[in-house]
């Protein structure tokens, strides 16, 4: 997980920059990009009571033969949903 300046990138750009490839697919309105062996998502924080930044997630498999595109989509979707439940955009007091 990485906090980044607001509106500086997209999930697709994160995946492209990390892997130097362009064959990704998208889900959830473009907030998730995935391909065999890797996935990225972007949580945008935009409200009066939150920090004005984005949160990016990136995952990649390292073991050859374990590059299942559908599994990467499912994993990053679940991981992103779990992160959102933790309300990472809320301002922290103190």
CSV table of C-alpha atoms in Angstrom, one decimal:
chain,number,residue,atom,x,y,z
A,1,UNK,CA,0.0,0.0,0.0
A,2,UNK,CA,1.3,3.4,-0.9
A,3,UNK,CA,-0.2,6.9,-0.4
A,4,UNK,CA,0.2,9.1,-3.4
A,5,UNK,CA,-0.8,12.7,-4.4
A,6,UNK,CA,-4.4,13.0,-5.5
A,7,UNK,CA,-5.2,12.6,-9.2
A,8,UNK,CA,-1.6,11.8,-10.3
A,9,UNK,CA,-2.2,8.4,-11.7
A,10,UNK,CA,-4.6,5.5,-12.4
A,11,UNK,CA,-4.6,1.8,-11.7
A,12,UNK,CA,-3.7,1.1,-15.3
A,13,UNK,CA,-0.7,3.5,-15.1
A,14,UNK,CA,0.5,1.9,-11.9
A,15,UNK,CA,0.5,-1.5,-13.5
A,16,UNK,CA,2.1,-0.3,-16.7
A,17,UNK,CA,4.9,1.6,-14.8
A,18,UNK,CA,5.7,-1.3,-12.5
A,19,UNK,CA,5.7,-4.0,-15.2
A,20,UNK,CA,6.5,-2.1,-18.4
A,21,UNK,CA,3.6,-3.8,-20.1
A,22,UNK,CA,0.3,-2.8,-21.7
A,23,UNK,CA,-1.9,-6.0,-21.8
A,24,UNK,CA,-3.9,-5.3,-18.7
A,25,UNK,CA,-7.7,-5.6,-18.3
A,26,UNK,CA,-9.8,-3.3,-16.1
A,27,UNK,CA,-12.6,-3.8,-13.5
A,28,UNK,CA,-14.7,-1.7,-11.1
A,29,UNK,CA,-14.8,1.4,-13.4
A,30,UNK,CA,-11.0,1.4,-14.0
A,31,UNK,CA,-10.0,1.5,-10.3
A,32,UNK,CA,-8.6,-2.0,-10.8
A,33,UNK,CA,-6.1,-3.1,-13.4
A,34,UNK,CA,-5.0,-6.7,-13.7
A,35,UNK,CA,-3.2,-9.2,-15.9
A,36,UNK,CA,-1.6,-12.6,-15.5
A,37,UNK,CA,0.8,-12.4,-12.6
A,38,UNK,CA,0.0,-8.9,-11.4
A,39,UNK,CA,-2.7,-6.4,-10.4
A,40,UNK,CA,-3.1,-2.9,-9.1
A,41,UNK,CA,-5.9,-0.9,-7.6
A,42,UNK,CA,-6.4,2.7,-6.7
A,43,UNK,CA,-8.6,4.0,-3.9
A,44,UNK,CA,-9.4,7.7,-4.3
A,45,UNK,CA,-9.9,9.7,-1.2
A,46,UNK,CA,-12.3,12.7,-1.9
A,47,UNK,CA,-14.5,14.2,0.8
A,48,UNK,CA,-14.4,17.0,3.4
A,49,UNK,CA,-13.4,14.7,6.2
A,50,UNK,CA,-10.6,12.8,4.5
A,51,UNK,CA,-7.0,13.3,3.4
A,52,UNK,CA,-6.8,14.4,-0.2
A,53,UNK,CA,-4.7,11.7,-1.6
A,54,UNK,CA,-5.0,8.3,-3.4
A,55,UNK,CA,-4.0,4.9,-2.1
A,56,UNK,CA,-2.4,2.5,-4.5
A,57,UNK,CA,-2.1,-1.3,-4.1
A,58,UNK,CA,0.2,-3.4,-6.3
A,59,UNK,CA,0.7,-7.2,-6.2
A,60,UNK,CA,2.8,-9.5,-8.3
A,61,UNK,CA,3.4,-13.2,-8.3
A,62,UNK,CA,7.0,-14.4,-8.6
A,63,UNK,CA,6.7,-18.1,-9.1
A,64,UNK,CA,6.6,-19.1,-12.8
A,65,UNK,CA,3.5,-21.0,-13.8
A,66,UNK,CA,1.4,-19.1,-11.2
A,67,UNK,CA,0.1,-16.4,-13.5
A,68,UNK,CA,-3.6,-16.8,-13.3
A,69,UNK,CA,-5.4,-13.7,-14.6
A,70,UNK,CA,-8.7,-14.4,-13.0
A,71,UNK,CA,-7.1,-15.2,-9.7
A,72,UNK,CA,-5.3,-11.8,-9.8
A,73,UNK,CA,-8.5,-10.0,-10.4
A,74,UNK,CA,-10.3,-11.8,-7.6
A,75,UNK,CA,-7.4,-11.2,-5.2
A,76,UNK,CA,-7.0,-7.5,-5.8
A,77,UNK,CA,-10.7,-7.0,-5.7
A,78,UNK,CA,-11.0,-8.7,-2.3
A,79,UNK,CA,-7.9,-7.0,-1.0
A,80,UNK,CA,-9.1,-3.6,-2.1
A,81,UNK,CA,-12.6,-4.2,-0.6
A,82,UNK,CA,-11.0,-5.2,2.7
A,83,UNK,CA,-8.8,-2.1,2.7
A,84,UNK,CA,-11.8,0.2,2.1
A,85,UNK,CA,-13.6,-1.4,5.1
A,86,UNK,CA,-10.7,-0.1,7.3
A,87,UNK,CA,-11.5,3.5,6.1
A,88,UNK,CA,-8.0,4.4,5.1
A,89,UNK,CA,-9.0,7.8,3.8
A,90,UNK,CA,-10.2,9.2,7.1
A,91,UNK,CA,-8.0,11.8,8.7
A,92,UNK,CA,-6.2,10.5,11.8
A,93,UNK,CA,-6.5,12.5,15.0
A,94,UNK,CA,-3.3,13.3,16.8
